[in-house]
Structure formats: C-alpha cells, structure tokens
Coordinates of C-alpha atoms (C1' of nucleotides) in Angstrom, one line a residue:
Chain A
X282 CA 154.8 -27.1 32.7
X283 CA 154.3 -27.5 29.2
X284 CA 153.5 -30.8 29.0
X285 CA 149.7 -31.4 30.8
X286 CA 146.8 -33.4 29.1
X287 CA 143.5 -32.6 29.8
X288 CA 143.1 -34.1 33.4
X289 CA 146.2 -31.8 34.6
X290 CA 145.0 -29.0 32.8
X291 CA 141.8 -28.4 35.2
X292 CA 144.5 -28.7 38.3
X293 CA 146.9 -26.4 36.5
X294 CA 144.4 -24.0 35.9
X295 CA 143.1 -23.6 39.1
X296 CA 146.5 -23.3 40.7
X297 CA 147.6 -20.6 38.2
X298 CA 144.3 -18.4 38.0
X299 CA 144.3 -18.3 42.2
X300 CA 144.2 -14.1 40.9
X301 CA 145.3 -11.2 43.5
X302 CA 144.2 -8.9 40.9
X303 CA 142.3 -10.3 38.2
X304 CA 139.5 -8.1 36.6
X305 CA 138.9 -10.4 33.7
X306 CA 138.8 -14.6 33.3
X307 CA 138.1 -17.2 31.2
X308 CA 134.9 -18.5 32.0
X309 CA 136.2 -21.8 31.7
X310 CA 138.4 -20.8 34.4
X311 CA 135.8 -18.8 36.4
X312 CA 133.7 -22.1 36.8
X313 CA 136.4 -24.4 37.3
X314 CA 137.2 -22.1 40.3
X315 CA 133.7 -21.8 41.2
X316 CA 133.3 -25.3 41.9
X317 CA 136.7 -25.4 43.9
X318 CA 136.4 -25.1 47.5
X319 CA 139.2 -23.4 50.1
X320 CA 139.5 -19.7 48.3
X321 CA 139.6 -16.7 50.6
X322 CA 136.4 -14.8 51.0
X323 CA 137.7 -12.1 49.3
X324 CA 138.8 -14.6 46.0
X325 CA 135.4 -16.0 46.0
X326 CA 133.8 -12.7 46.3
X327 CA 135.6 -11.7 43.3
X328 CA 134.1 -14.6 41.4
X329 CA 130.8 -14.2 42.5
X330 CA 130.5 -10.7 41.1
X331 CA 131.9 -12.2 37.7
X332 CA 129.3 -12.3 34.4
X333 CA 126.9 -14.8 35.7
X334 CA 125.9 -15.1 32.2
X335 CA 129.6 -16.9 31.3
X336 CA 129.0 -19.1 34.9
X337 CA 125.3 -20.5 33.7
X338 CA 127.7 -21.9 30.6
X339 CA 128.3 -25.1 32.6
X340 CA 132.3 -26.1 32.1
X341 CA 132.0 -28.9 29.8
X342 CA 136.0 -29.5 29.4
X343 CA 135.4 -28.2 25.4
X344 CA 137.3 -25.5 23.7
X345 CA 136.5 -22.5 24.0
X346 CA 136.8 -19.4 21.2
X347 CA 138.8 -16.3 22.3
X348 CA 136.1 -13.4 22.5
X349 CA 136.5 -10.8 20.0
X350 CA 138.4 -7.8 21.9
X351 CA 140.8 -10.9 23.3
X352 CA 141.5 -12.0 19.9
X353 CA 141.7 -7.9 18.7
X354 CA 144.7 -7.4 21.7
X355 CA 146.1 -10.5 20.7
X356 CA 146.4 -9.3 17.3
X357 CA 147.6 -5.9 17.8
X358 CA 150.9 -7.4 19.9
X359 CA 151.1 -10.2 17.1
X360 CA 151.7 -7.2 14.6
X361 CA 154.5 -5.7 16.6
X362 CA 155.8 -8.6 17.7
X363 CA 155.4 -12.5 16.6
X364 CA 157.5 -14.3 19.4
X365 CA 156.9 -13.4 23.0
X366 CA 159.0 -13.0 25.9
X367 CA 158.4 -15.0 29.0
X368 CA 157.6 -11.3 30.5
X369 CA 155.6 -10.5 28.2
X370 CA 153.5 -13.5 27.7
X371 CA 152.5 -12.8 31.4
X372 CA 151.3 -9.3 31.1
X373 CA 149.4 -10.4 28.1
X374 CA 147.7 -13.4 29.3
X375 CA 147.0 -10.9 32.7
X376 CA 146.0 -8.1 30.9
X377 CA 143.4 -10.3 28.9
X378 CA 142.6 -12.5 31.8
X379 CA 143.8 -15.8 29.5
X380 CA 146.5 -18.4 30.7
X381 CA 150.0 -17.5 29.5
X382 CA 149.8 -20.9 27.9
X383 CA 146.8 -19.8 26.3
X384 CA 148.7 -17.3 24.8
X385 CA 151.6 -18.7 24.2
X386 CA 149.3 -21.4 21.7
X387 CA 147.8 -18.4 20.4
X388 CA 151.0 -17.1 19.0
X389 CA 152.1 -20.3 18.1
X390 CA 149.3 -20.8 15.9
X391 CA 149.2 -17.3 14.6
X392 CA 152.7 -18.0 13.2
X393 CA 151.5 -21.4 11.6
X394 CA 149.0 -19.2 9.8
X395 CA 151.0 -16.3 9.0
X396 CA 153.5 -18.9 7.7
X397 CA 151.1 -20.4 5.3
X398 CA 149.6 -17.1 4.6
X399 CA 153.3 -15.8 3.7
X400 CA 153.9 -19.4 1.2
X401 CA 150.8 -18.6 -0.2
X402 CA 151.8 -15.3 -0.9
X403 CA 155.2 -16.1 -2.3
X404 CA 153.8 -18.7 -4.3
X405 CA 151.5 -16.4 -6.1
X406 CA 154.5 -14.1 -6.9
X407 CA 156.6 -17.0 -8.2
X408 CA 153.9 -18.2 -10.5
X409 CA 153.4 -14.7 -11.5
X410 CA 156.6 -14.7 -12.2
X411 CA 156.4 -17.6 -13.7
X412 CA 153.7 -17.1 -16.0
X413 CA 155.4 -14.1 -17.4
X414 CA 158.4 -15.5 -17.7
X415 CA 156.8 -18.3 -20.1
X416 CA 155.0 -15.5 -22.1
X417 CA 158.2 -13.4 -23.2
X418 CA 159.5 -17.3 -23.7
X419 CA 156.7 -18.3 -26.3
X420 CA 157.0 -14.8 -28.1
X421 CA 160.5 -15.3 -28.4
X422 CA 159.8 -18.5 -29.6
X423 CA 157.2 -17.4 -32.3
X424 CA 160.0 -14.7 -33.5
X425 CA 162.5 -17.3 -33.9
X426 CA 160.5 -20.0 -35.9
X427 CA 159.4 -16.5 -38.1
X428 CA 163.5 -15.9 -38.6
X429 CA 163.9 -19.2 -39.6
X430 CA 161.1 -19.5 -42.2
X431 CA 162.6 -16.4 -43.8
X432 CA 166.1 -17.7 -43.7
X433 CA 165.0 -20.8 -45.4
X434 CA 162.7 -18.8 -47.9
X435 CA 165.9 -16.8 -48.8
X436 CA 168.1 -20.1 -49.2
X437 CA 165.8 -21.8 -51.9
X438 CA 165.8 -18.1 -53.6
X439 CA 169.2 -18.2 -53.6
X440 CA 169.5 -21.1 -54.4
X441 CA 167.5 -20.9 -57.5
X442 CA 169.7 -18.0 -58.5
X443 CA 172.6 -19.9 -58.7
X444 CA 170.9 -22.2 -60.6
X445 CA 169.7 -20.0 -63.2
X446 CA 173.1 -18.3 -63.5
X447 CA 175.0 -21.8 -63.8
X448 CA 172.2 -22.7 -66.3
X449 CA 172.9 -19.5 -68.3
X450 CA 176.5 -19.8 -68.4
X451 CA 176.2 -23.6 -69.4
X452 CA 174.4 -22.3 -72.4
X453 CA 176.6 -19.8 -72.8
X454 CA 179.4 -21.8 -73.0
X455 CA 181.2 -23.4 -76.5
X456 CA 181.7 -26.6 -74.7
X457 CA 178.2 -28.4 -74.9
X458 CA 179.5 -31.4 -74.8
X459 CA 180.5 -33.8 -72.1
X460 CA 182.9 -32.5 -69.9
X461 CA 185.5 -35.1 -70.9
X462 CA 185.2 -33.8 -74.5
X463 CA 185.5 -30.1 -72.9
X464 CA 188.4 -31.2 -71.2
X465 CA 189.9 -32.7 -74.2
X466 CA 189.4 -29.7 -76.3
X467 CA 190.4 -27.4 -74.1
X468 CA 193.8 -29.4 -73.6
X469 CA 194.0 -29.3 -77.7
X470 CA 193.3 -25.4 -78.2
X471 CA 195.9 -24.9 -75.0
X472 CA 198.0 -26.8 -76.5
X473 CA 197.6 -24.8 -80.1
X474 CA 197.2 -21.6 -78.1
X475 CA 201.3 -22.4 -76.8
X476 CA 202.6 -23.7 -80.2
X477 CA 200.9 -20.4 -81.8
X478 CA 201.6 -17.8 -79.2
X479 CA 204.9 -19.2 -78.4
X480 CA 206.2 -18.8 -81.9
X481 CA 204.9 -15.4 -81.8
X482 CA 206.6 -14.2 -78.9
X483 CA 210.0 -15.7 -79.9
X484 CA 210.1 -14.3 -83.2
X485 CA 208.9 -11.0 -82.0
X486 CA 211.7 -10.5 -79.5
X487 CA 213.7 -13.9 -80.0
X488 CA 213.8 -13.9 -76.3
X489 CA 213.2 -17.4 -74.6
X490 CA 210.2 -18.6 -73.2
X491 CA 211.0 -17.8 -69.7
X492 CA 209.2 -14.7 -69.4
X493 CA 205.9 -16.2 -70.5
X494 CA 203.3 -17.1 -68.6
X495 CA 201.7 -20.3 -70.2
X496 CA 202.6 -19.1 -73.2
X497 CA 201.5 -15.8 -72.6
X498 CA 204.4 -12.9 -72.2
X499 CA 204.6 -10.6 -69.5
X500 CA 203.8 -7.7 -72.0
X501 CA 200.6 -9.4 -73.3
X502 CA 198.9 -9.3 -70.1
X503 CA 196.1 -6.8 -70.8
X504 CA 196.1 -6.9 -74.2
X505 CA 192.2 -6.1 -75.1
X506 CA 192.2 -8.5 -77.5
X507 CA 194.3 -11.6 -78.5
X508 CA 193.9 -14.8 -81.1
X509 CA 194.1 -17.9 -79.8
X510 CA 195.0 -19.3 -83.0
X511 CA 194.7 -19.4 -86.4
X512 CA 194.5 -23.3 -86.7
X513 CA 190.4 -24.5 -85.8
X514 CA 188.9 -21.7 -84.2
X515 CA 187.8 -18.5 -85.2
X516 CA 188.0 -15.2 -84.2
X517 CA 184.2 -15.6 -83.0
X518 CA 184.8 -18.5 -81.4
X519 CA 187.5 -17.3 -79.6
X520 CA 186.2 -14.3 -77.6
X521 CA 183.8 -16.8 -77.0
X522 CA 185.8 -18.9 -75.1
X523 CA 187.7 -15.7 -73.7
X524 CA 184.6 -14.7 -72.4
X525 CA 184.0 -18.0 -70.6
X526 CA 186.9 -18.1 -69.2
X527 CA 186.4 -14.5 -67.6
X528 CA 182.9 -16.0 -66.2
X529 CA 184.3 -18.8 -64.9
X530 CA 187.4 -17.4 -62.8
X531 CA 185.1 -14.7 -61.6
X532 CA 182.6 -17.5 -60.8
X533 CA 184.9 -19.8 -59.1
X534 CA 186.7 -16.5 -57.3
X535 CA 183.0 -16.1 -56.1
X536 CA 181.7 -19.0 -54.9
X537 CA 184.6 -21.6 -54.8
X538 CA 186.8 -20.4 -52.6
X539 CA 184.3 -20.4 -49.5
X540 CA 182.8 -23.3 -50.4
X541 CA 186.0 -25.4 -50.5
X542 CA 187.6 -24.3 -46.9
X543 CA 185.1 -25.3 -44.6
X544 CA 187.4 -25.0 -42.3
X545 CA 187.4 -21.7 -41.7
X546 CA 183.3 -22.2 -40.9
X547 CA 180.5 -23.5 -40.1
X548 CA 178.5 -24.3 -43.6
X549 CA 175.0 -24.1 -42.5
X550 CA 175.7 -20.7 -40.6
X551 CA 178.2 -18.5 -43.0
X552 CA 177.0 -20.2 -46.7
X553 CA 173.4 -20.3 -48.0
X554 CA 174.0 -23.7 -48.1
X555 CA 172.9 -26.4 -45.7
X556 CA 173.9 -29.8 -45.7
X557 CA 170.6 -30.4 -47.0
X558 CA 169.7 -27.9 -49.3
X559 CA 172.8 -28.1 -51.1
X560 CA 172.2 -27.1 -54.9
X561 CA 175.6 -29.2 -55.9
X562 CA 175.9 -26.7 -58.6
X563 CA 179.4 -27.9 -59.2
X564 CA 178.3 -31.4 -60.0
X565 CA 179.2 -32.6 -63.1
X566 CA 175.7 -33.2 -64.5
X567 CA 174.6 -29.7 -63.5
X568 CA 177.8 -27.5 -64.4
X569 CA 180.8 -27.7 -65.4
X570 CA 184.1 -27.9 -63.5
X571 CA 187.0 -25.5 -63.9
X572 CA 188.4 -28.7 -64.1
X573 CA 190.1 -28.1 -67.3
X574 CA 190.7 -24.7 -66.7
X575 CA 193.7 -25.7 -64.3
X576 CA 194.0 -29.0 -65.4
X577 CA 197.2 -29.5 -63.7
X578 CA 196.1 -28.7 -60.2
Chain B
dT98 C1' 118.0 -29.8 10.7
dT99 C1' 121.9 -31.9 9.1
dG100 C1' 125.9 -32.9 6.6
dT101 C1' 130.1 -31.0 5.2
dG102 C1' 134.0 -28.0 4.8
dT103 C1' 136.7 -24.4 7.2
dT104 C1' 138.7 -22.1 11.2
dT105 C1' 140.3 -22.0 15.7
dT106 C1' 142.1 -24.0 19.9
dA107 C1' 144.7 -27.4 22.1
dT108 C1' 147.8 -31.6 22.3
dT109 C1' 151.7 -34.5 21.2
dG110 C1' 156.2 -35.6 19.8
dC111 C1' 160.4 -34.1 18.3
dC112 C1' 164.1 -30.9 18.1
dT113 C1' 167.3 -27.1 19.5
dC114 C1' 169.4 -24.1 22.7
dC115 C1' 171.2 -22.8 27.0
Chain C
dG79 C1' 167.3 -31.6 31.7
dG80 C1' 164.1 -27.9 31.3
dA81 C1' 162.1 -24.3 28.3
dG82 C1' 160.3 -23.1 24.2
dG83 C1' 159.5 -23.6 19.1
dC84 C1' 157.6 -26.2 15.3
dA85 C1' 155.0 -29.6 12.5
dA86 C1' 151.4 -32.6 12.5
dT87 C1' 147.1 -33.6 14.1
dA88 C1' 142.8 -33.9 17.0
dA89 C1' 138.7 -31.9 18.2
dA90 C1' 135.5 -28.3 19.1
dA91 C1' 133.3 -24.3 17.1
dC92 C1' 131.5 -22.1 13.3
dA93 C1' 129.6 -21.2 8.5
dC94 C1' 126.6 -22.5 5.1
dA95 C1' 124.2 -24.9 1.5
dA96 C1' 120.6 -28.3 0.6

DNA sequence: TTGTGTTTTATTGCCTCC
DNA sequence: GGAGGCAATAAAACACAA
C-alpha cells in the first residue's frame, strides 16, 4: 500500500476513489475515473455532474496543488493534532475528497516544515542568547582590564613611596658608608655600648650580668633616654643612632615580616609586589640591611 | 517571456514498532 | 512482515525580477 510509483498510482487511485458517497474529488481523480469504463450508472452519473471546469484540465500525470479550503481543513486538524490516526486519516481524506495517502504526505510534510520552522526558531533564541551572553562577557571584560590598570597604577605609587621613605631614612641614617663599614661600626659601638653599660649596671647594683639584656638591665628598659658611651660618640650622635634603630625595627616589623614568609601567600595577590615589579628595596645598593642590627641571626 | 529561486507535492529508502 | 514515520530528494507549481 505504501509503496506504488507512478504507474500503480493511477490503478490505486481508481480502485480507492470507486466513492458510495463522495460529494467532492480530486480532479485528477475525477478524470482518471472518467476515462475508466465499467462504473455503475449511478457512479458515472455522479461524475458527470462534477465541475466540468476541473475535467476540461486534461489529467497529465503532474502534481497537483491542494486548493485553498483543502489546504485551510488541513491546517485546522494539523493545529490540533500533528500525527493522524488511521481513522482519522480516512474521515479527513473523505471529508476533503483527497486520498488518505494524500493526506497522510500532507502531514508528513507539514511536520518537515514545522520541524524546520521550530530549529529555526530555537536557533534564533540560542543566538539571542548567545549574543547577550557575549555582551555581559565583553563588559565584564572591559571592567576587569579597568581593575587591573588601577591595581598596577597603585603598585608603581606604592612602590615609589617606599622608595622615597627608604631614600629618606638612608639619609637619615649616621652610617653613610658602605654597609660593611656600618656593620663594622656598629659591632665597635655594641661592643663599647656592653663594656660601658655593663660596668654601669654592676657597679650600680653589683649584681651579675644575668639580668641584662645585651647589656641592657631589665630596669633600663624604657628609660627615655640612655648614653651609649662616653668613648667616640656623642650625645648627638647617639639619639641619632637611637632614632635609627627605632626606624628600622618599626620598618622591618612593617615590611619584613610579610615579605620574608611567602609561604603563608601568594606574592603577587597579598603584597604590592609582583615578581616583576619588585622595588628590591632591601638590596644592598638601595638600603641598608638590619643586617647589623642582629648580626648574630 | 524567461531564467531563477522558493514552495509544495510526491517518491524512495531506511528504520522502528507491533 | 506489514504499517507507518522520517530524511533526502525529485519534480511540478508558483513567484518575481530583468
């Protein structure tokens, strides 16, 4: 049944359109039938009072288009339904005077349509989609590569602030020199500073010199002011150094301590330091080291 | 009128389901 | 194995610009 070329169609079609009640047919059919002989009177009565206008269209064996209220029905049942029952198909392809094959390729190609009408449709959503999806993308995008410009503006800023402040206390500082010559002086006036102080505290208190600290007793701790010697330096020149000292332990209590457990994280995200834009403010050319300051660490 | 692109109808071959 | 669905395709019908 489904299977019938064009040769087996004509044969099919007359056997199936043989109509008991049929108000309306295909042209194509009426004229195939027309030219068939052996109908009942009453059959070929029937076909003679059909639209002579469709008969003088002599049966070629070409398509044929639906006519308008045909394709309308078909329409209307596609919308309620898009497959068709074997019952159904029949009553259709009666009520519209069309083969139920007829209708069955109808459907079938109303789906193909619908199908490629529905793709289309979800297409156009997905690049929608799409599209706005790549929008938000490139503004977040722009947003970012503003963040990072003003994270890298604020780096070299700081930076330079370091800079300036290690430059400052470099001035500021009594060792000018190189830092060996630092190093050696300040091992001379430690070891002056524990020959001095030392005497004093013993012959203050005669105690030992177990409760100082590097020479420094428990009870001097927060003494405003203290010598660090009468032999070389001067009282100047010691508040001077005093003073360093304060800079520096606050400096390396600042800075050092991060900077020397990168363990605990990442450089580039928790410092304002890169690997790059490093200022290596605790080089040797640029500042010096506390170093001396613990020179037994 | 004609060439060309699009739409519609129909066929074919393959697949799945019962 | 038959019925029916689907994808691919052929071919006719139609629309339209040149």
């Amino acid at each position: 049944m489904k299977r019938f070329g064009s040769s087996d169609s004509l044969g099919a079609l007359i056997s199936i359109c043989a109509p008991k009640d049929a108000t309306i047919v295909n042209a194509e059919e009426k004229c195939a039938e027309t030219n068939h002989q052996g109908y009942s009177k009453e059959f070929q009565a029937m076909l003679d009072s059909l639209d002579q206008e469709d008969c003088s269209e002599e049966f070629t064996g070409k398509k044929r288009r639906l006519g308008t209220d045909q394709v309308k029905a078909l329409e209307k049942y596609f919308e309620v339904e898009n497959k068709l029952e074997p019952e159904r198909k029949a009553k259709l392809a009666d009520e519209l005077g069309l083969q139920p094959r007829q209708v069955a390729i109808w459907f079938q190609n109303r789906r193909a349509r619908w199908k490629t009408k529905q793709m289309e449709k979800d297409y156009s959503l997905l690049k929608a989609n799409y599209d706005s999806l790549k929008l938000s993308y490139e503004a977040l995008q722009q947003q970012n590569e503003a963040l990072r410009k003003q994270v890298k503006q604020l780096k070299a800023k700081m930076c330079r602030e370091i800079e300036e402040s290690s430059q400052s206390m470099k001035e500021e500082s009594p060792f000018s020199g190189h830092e060996s010559n630092a190093l050696d002086h300040t091992r001379e006036n430690k070891a002056e500073f524990h020959e001095t102080y030392g005497n004093y505290a013993k012959s203050k208190d005669g105690s030992s010199d177990s409760d100082s600290i590097n020479g420094v007793t428990k009870e001097d701790h927060g003494k405003p002011e203290f010598s660090l010697g009468p032999k070389g330096l001067s009282s100047s020149s010691s508040n001077s150094m005093k003073n360093w000292i304060q800079i520096s332990d606050n400096y390396s209590r600042a800075f050092s301590v991060k900077i020397c457990q990168p363990q605990f994280m990442r450089m580039e995200d928790q410092t304002p330091f890169s690997s790059d834009e490093s200022c290596n403010f605790f080089s040797v050319d640029q500042a010096p080291t506390l170093h001396w300051y613990f020179p037994e660490q």
